[in-house]
XYZ file of C-alpha atoms in Angstrom:
383
model
C -15.395 17.798 9.551
C -18.454 15.795 8.458
C -21.648 17.386 7.224
C -23.506 16.541 10.444
C -20.801 18.112 12.599
C -20.765 21.222 10.449
C -24.533 21.513 10.653
C -24.338 21.161 14.433
C -21.632 23.869 14.498
C -23.836 26.254 12.500
C -26.760 25.624 14.865
C -24.516 26.185 17.916
C -23.234 29.457 16.465
C -26.735 30.717 15.745
C -27.987 29.701 19.196
C -25.014 31.350 20.896
C -25.682 34.655 19.181
C -29.430 34.428 19.812
C -28.795 33.984 23.550
C -26.465 36.991 23.765
C -27.468 40.023 25.814
C -26.058 43.004 23.968
C -23.500 43.564 21.246
C -20.388 42.485 23.122
C -21.828 39.093 24.003
C -23.013 38.666 20.420
C -19.551 39.484 19.041
C -17.905 37.035 21.431
C -20.443 34.319 20.579
C -19.858 34.869 16.848
C -16.071 34.641 17.073
C -16.117 31.732 19.534
C -18.655 29.760 17.502
C -16.755 30.274 14.246
C -13.451 29.343 15.877
C -14.872 26.050 17.135
C -16.681 25.313 13.895
C -13.499 25.715 11.828
C -11.175 24.023 14.309
C -9.177 27.201 14.837
C -7.140 28.340 17.822
C -7.950 32.041 17.452
C -10.729 34.135 15.948
C -11.556 37.811 15.600
C -14.541 39.832 14.460
C -13.912 43.236 12.878
C -16.166 46.004 11.595
C -15.492 48.252 8.605
C -15.641 51.874 9.719
C -16.282 53.559 6.396
C -15.869 57.111 7.620
C -12.388 56.283 8.953
C -11.363 53.867 6.204
C -10.324 51.132 8.603
C -11.172 47.716 9.975
C -11.618 47.937 13.752
C -11.338 44.750 15.803
C -14.378 44.244 18.022
C -13.350 41.024 19.770
C -10.507 38.513 19.907
C -11.067 35.001 21.291
C -9.022 31.852 21.761
C -5.236 31.802 22.156
C -4.329 35.485 22.260
C -0.856 36.615 21.239
C 1.122 39.249 23.116
C -0.616 42.608 22.879
C -3.999 41.162 21.884
C -7.015 41.823 24.117
C -10.460 40.256 24.155
C -12.195 43.597 23.635
C -9.480 45.928 22.340
C -9.942 49.661 22.645
C -7.912 50.740 19.634
C -6.891 47.761 17.490
C -7.590 48.857 13.934
C -6.076 48.416 10.477
C -6.293 50.790 7.493
C -8.341 49.110 4.769
C -5.928 50.222 2.038
C -3.253 47.956 3.527
C -5.314 44.890 2.667
C -5.630 44.496 -1.079
C -8.127 41.657 -0.869
C -10.425 43.629 1.449
C -10.343 46.614 -0.883
C -11.166 44.294 -3.772
C -14.165 42.783 -2.020
C -15.474 45.986 -0.484
C -15.168 48.232 -3.488
C -15.108 46.081 -6.604
C -16.650 42.627 -6.377
C -19.485 43.549 -4.026
C -20.244 46.752 -5.882
C -20.636 44.678 -9.022
C -22.882 42.146 -7.358
C -20.202 39.523 -6.701
C -20.408 36.974 -3.922
C -18.450 37.653 -0.719
C -16.457 34.405 -0.729
C -13.927 33.657 2.020
C -10.244 33.036 1.303
C -7.175 31.507 2.959
C -3.797 33.073 3.783
C -0.748 31.193 5.104
C 2.422 32.198 6.927
C 4.405 30.755 4.005
C 2.843 33.033 1.438
C -0.301 32.962 -0.702
C -2.497 29.890 -0.600
C -3.203 27.991 -3.783
C -4.983 30.185 -6.303
C -4.609 33.312 -4.164
C -1.574 34.994 -5.777
C -3.567 38.049 -6.985
C -4.883 38.633 -3.471
C -1.608 37.994 -1.671
C -1.467 40.217 1.394
C 1.959 40.884 2.912
C 0.431 42.420 6.052
C -1.594 39.330 6.885
C 1.341 37.002 6.244
C 3.584 39.122 8.446
C 0.961 39.156 11.189
C 0.597 35.372 11.062
C 4.344 34.872 11.428
C 4.653 37.462 14.177
C 1.945 35.812 16.243
C 3.004 32.214 15.714
C 0.071 31.284 13.495
C 0.326 29.142 10.417
C -2.767 30.072 8.429
C -6.036 31.957 8.542
C -9.353 32.015 6.755
C -11.025 35.391 6.211
C -14.750 35.654 5.532
C -16.361 38.988 4.601
C -19.588 39.796 6.446
C -22.404 41.412 4.483
C -25.277 43.101 6.294
C -28.308 44.659 4.592
C -26.577 44.249 1.236
C -23.487 46.200 2.289
C -20.039 45.249 3.499
C -20.072 45.236 7.314
C -16.722 43.715 8.253
C -14.919 40.394 8.439
C -14.682 37.147 10.362
C -11.119 35.894 10.851
C -10.124 32.435 12.117
C -6.531 31.198 12.484
C -4.649 27.994 13.318
C -1.216 27.649 14.954
C 1.924 27.049 12.936
C 2.392 23.340 12.275
C -1.290 22.454 12.085
C -3.202 21.629 8.919
C -3.702 24.566 6.558
C -7.277 25.580 5.819
C -8.516 24.277 2.489
C -11.082 25.380 -0.050
C -13.815 23.502 1.794
C -12.984 25.397 4.985
C -13.199 28.688 3.118
C -16.612 27.764 1.722
C -17.782 26.794 5.204
C -16.442 30.092 6.580
C -18.607 31.897 4.024
C -21.651 30.098 5.427
C -20.623 30.948 8.995
C -20.195 34.606 8.037
C -23.788 34.622 6.773
C -25.007 33.191 10.079
C -22.984 35.827 11.938
C -24.496 38.565 9.773
C -28.006 37.367 10.629
C -27.117 37.317 14.328
C -25.670 40.826 14.200
C -28.783 42.112 12.434
C -30.976 40.586 15.132
C -28.823 42.083 17.885
C -28.989 45.515 16.266
C -32.785 45.300 16.021
C -33.087 44.337 19.689
C -30.737 47.115 20.791
C -32.666 49.636 18.706
C -35.895 48.474 20.342
C -34.302 48.862 23.779
C -32.991 52.293 22.839
C -36.407 53.443 21.674
C -37.980 52.141 24.880
C -35.772 54.532 26.860
C -35.689 57.469 24.434
C -38.017 60.400 23.842
C -38.873 60.280 20.141
C -39.144 64.060 19.659
C -35.992 65.320 21.382
C -33.795 62.226 21.329
C -33.226 62.634 25.071
C -33.833 59.914 27.628
C -37.480 59.412 28.611
C -39.247 59.015 31.947
C -38.650 55.264 32.034
C -34.906 55.798 31.682
C -34.923 58.378 34.495
C -36.822 56.052 36.826
C -34.329 53.236 36.260
C -31.237 55.446 36.560
C -32.542 57.321 39.614
C -33.330 54.117 41.508
C -29.788 52.892 40.880
C -28.369 56.270 41.878
C -30.203 56.275 45.210
C -28.991 52.730 45.880
C -25.457 53.953 45.273
C -26.077 56.927 47.568
C -27.265 54.652 50.354
C -24.338 52.284 49.842
C -21.447 54.669 49.112
C -22.837 58.089 50.074
C -22.482 59.213 46.460
C -23.890 62.666 45.745
C -27.098 62.434 43.716
C -28.611 65.606 42.290
C -31.782 66.129 40.304
C -32.731 69.192 38.271
C -36.412 69.308 37.345
C -37.540 72.018 34.948
C -40.745 73.135 33.297
C -40.519 74.958 29.968
C -42.560 78.138 30.232
C -44.848 79.340 27.466
C -45.266 76.120 25.488
C -49.075 76.345 25.467
C -48.921 79.931 24.216
C -46.543 78.907 21.426
C -48.797 76.006 20.433
C -51.924 78.204 20.461
C -50.296 81.121 18.635
C -47.860 79.506 16.212
C -49.077 75.925 15.986
C -47.855 72.616 17.360
C -45.026 72.377 14.839
C -43.548 75.521 16.385
C -44.119 74.040 19.835
C -42.251 70.906 18.822
C -39.359 73.030 17.549
C -39.237 74.807 20.901
C -39.121 71.468 22.724
C -36.358 70.228 20.441
C -34.311 73.397 20.894
C -34.691 73.316 24.646
C -33.719 69.645 24.579
C -30.490 70.655 22.837
C -29.851 73.326 25.467
C -30.503 70.812 28.249
C -28.101 68.341 26.656
C -25.456 71.044 26.297
C -25.742 72.070 29.953
C -25.847 68.454 31.044
C -22.439 68.011 29.398
C -21.070 70.269 32.163
C -21.760 67.390 34.563
C -19.805 64.186 33.779
C -22.163 61.275 33.203
C -25.340 63.320 33.675
C -28.579 62.043 32.143
C -30.650 64.616 30.224
C -34.291 63.621 29.854
C -37.740 64.732 28.829
C -40.255 63.555 31.397
C -43.220 64.359 29.156
C -44.999 67.428 27.798
C -43.029 70.516 28.789
C -41.175 68.844 31.693
C -37.492 67.932 31.581
C -34.774 66.922 34.023
C -31.059 66.411 34.565
C -29.831 63.604 36.790
C -26.240 63.745 38.020
C -24.390 61.232 40.200
C -21.043 62.275 41.612
C -20.572 65.987 40.825
C -20.843 68.360 43.829
C -24.140 70.124 44.375
C -22.587 73.526 43.584
C -21.487 72.244 40.185
C -25.032 71.038 39.488
C -26.492 74.408 40.526
C -24.001 76.124 38.219
C -25.189 73.972 35.301
C -28.817 74.726 36.231
C -28.044 78.461 36.225
C -26.543 78.142 32.765
C -29.633 76.209 31.678
C -31.913 79.022 32.860
C -29.780 81.644 31.128
C -29.736 79.829 27.805
C -33.435 78.940 27.956
C -34.294 82.626 28.408
C -32.483 83.349 25.113
C -34.547 80.938 23.033
C -36.510 82.657 20.285
C -39.837 81.185 21.407
C -41.072 80.411 24.906
C -40.649 82.274 28.193
C -37.611 80.654 29.744
C -37.754 77.794 32.212
C -38.778 77.179 35.819
C -36.026 75.147 37.406
C -35.776 73.301 40.729
C -32.761 71.479 42.139
C -32.467 68.901 44.900
C -29.168 67.308 45.925
C -28.284 64.812 48.616
C -25.281 67.033 49.421
C -27.573 69.868 50.582
C -29.433 69.988 53.951
C -32.620 68.291 52.781
C -32.713 65.452 55.272
C -32.198 61.747 54.597
C -32.940 60.635 51.047
C -33.775 56.948 51.141
C -35.877 56.732 47.996
C -35.966 58.045 44.463
C -39.482 59.332 45.119
C -38.278 61.633 47.886
C -35.572 63.295 45.781
C -38.028 63.710 42.921
C -40.561 65.375 45.213
C -37.981 67.790 46.586
C -36.765 68.827 43.129
C -40.344 69.078 41.892
C -41.365 71.241 44.855
C -38.418 73.545 44.173
C -39.473 73.761 40.531
C -43.046 74.690 41.555
C -41.612 77.425 43.763
C -39.512 78.747 40.877
C -42.554 78.786 38.614
C -44.752 80.520 41.190
C -42.134 83.226 41.761
C -41.263 83.517 38.038
C -37.670 82.973 39.115
C -35.034 83.496 36.440
C -32.607 81.288 38.359
C -33.067 77.807 39.823
C -34.619 77.324 43.265
C -32.500 74.905 45.289
C -34.072 72.702 47.950
C -32.472 73.248 51.340
C -30.889 76.588 50.462
C -33.813 79.033 50.569
C -34.255 79.545 54.330
C -36.248 78.104 57.241
C -39.601 79.494 56.115
C -39.414 77.964 52.674
C -41.925 75.090 52.167
C -39.288 73.361 50.042
C -37.088 73.075 53.116
C -39.940 71.929 55.352
C -40.630 69.143 52.885
C -37.337 67.618 53.975
C -38.773 67.003 57.445
C -41.781 65.000 58.518
C -44.778 66.579 56.699
C -47.630 68.275 58.437
C -51.154 67.352 57.359
C -51.177 70.217 54.847
C -47.761 69.261 53.522
C -48.888 65.664 53.198
C -51.637 66.873 50.885
C -49.076 68.865 48.937
C -46.915 65.762 48.597
C -49.852 63.743 47.314
C -50.243 66.329 44.585
C -46.642 65.723 43.502
C -47.066 61.954 43.604
C -49.707 61.941 40.918
C -47.571 63.985 38.597
C -43.980 62.914 38.993
C -43.331 60.319 41.642
C -41.613 57.202 40.347
């Protein structure tokens, strides 16, 4: 491949990764771009999972052999099986060496590679009908991250030293693309995460709740919302200081997360200040109420604070049609206000308290007074 073609291949690889939306697209773009650039028939991108001592395959592209998947769930290889990987990860890189790529062939070690001969790679090449491969270590933030692997079919030209050098360049471009993807994903994560508790934030709830209500309208899926207000935070702040108040918020966030785990797929979030919520799509209303009861019980046992006021609204209960996220939020919020006013030690559930309960009446067309009450909720919580 001429210099101009190789330069164009590098540019195409970088552009492909830059255009990716999320990690999976970036991995696919990296492997696909490298495969084309090196004239391979197959490529894979793997990450080194240090804590497990293994290389885990993230993506396979090109001509897949039997048993290979584009995004495998559990394709991984112990690092100790690959002498050359161990050498690069633990010896050469630790000593400041360069992460150069190398070539393996189905016939045995490539020229000059006898010390790094890897029986496992050779066996894998033969088993999958491939004649040779080039392996390029990927270094990210000065540390070993994983490897880029490109192969050719048996009978085609074997990769040479120039191909290995070019693969080293491609691995550097891939590393830059992965770093950029990680930065973007971290920025997205922070945009939807409460910095103090690590729970989802209000923006995340708004997005998820809108989608949940759309699913409810389309498939009649059960959507339930638990809105809770942590009692006594102001007293803790005034008496023990804001650091103690932050600890209380963090501890309650952990309790909320723990109780949310009782509901498959539930979103635990901090709406702001002392207000939190759980959003569940799918579980029956009774299961959600059970989790809310457990939340109240555990919150009452926290060292600081005065428990939690908790309101629940579920589309499975008799609360009238729920055609918008705003309506479900109002119902759960109204139930939470009722729990707070009554100093209830258990959750108040919209639609279950009786015909004289204002929470139930909110499910019907509002009177003039109730309309005013609903406007009060809108300013505080409505999406």
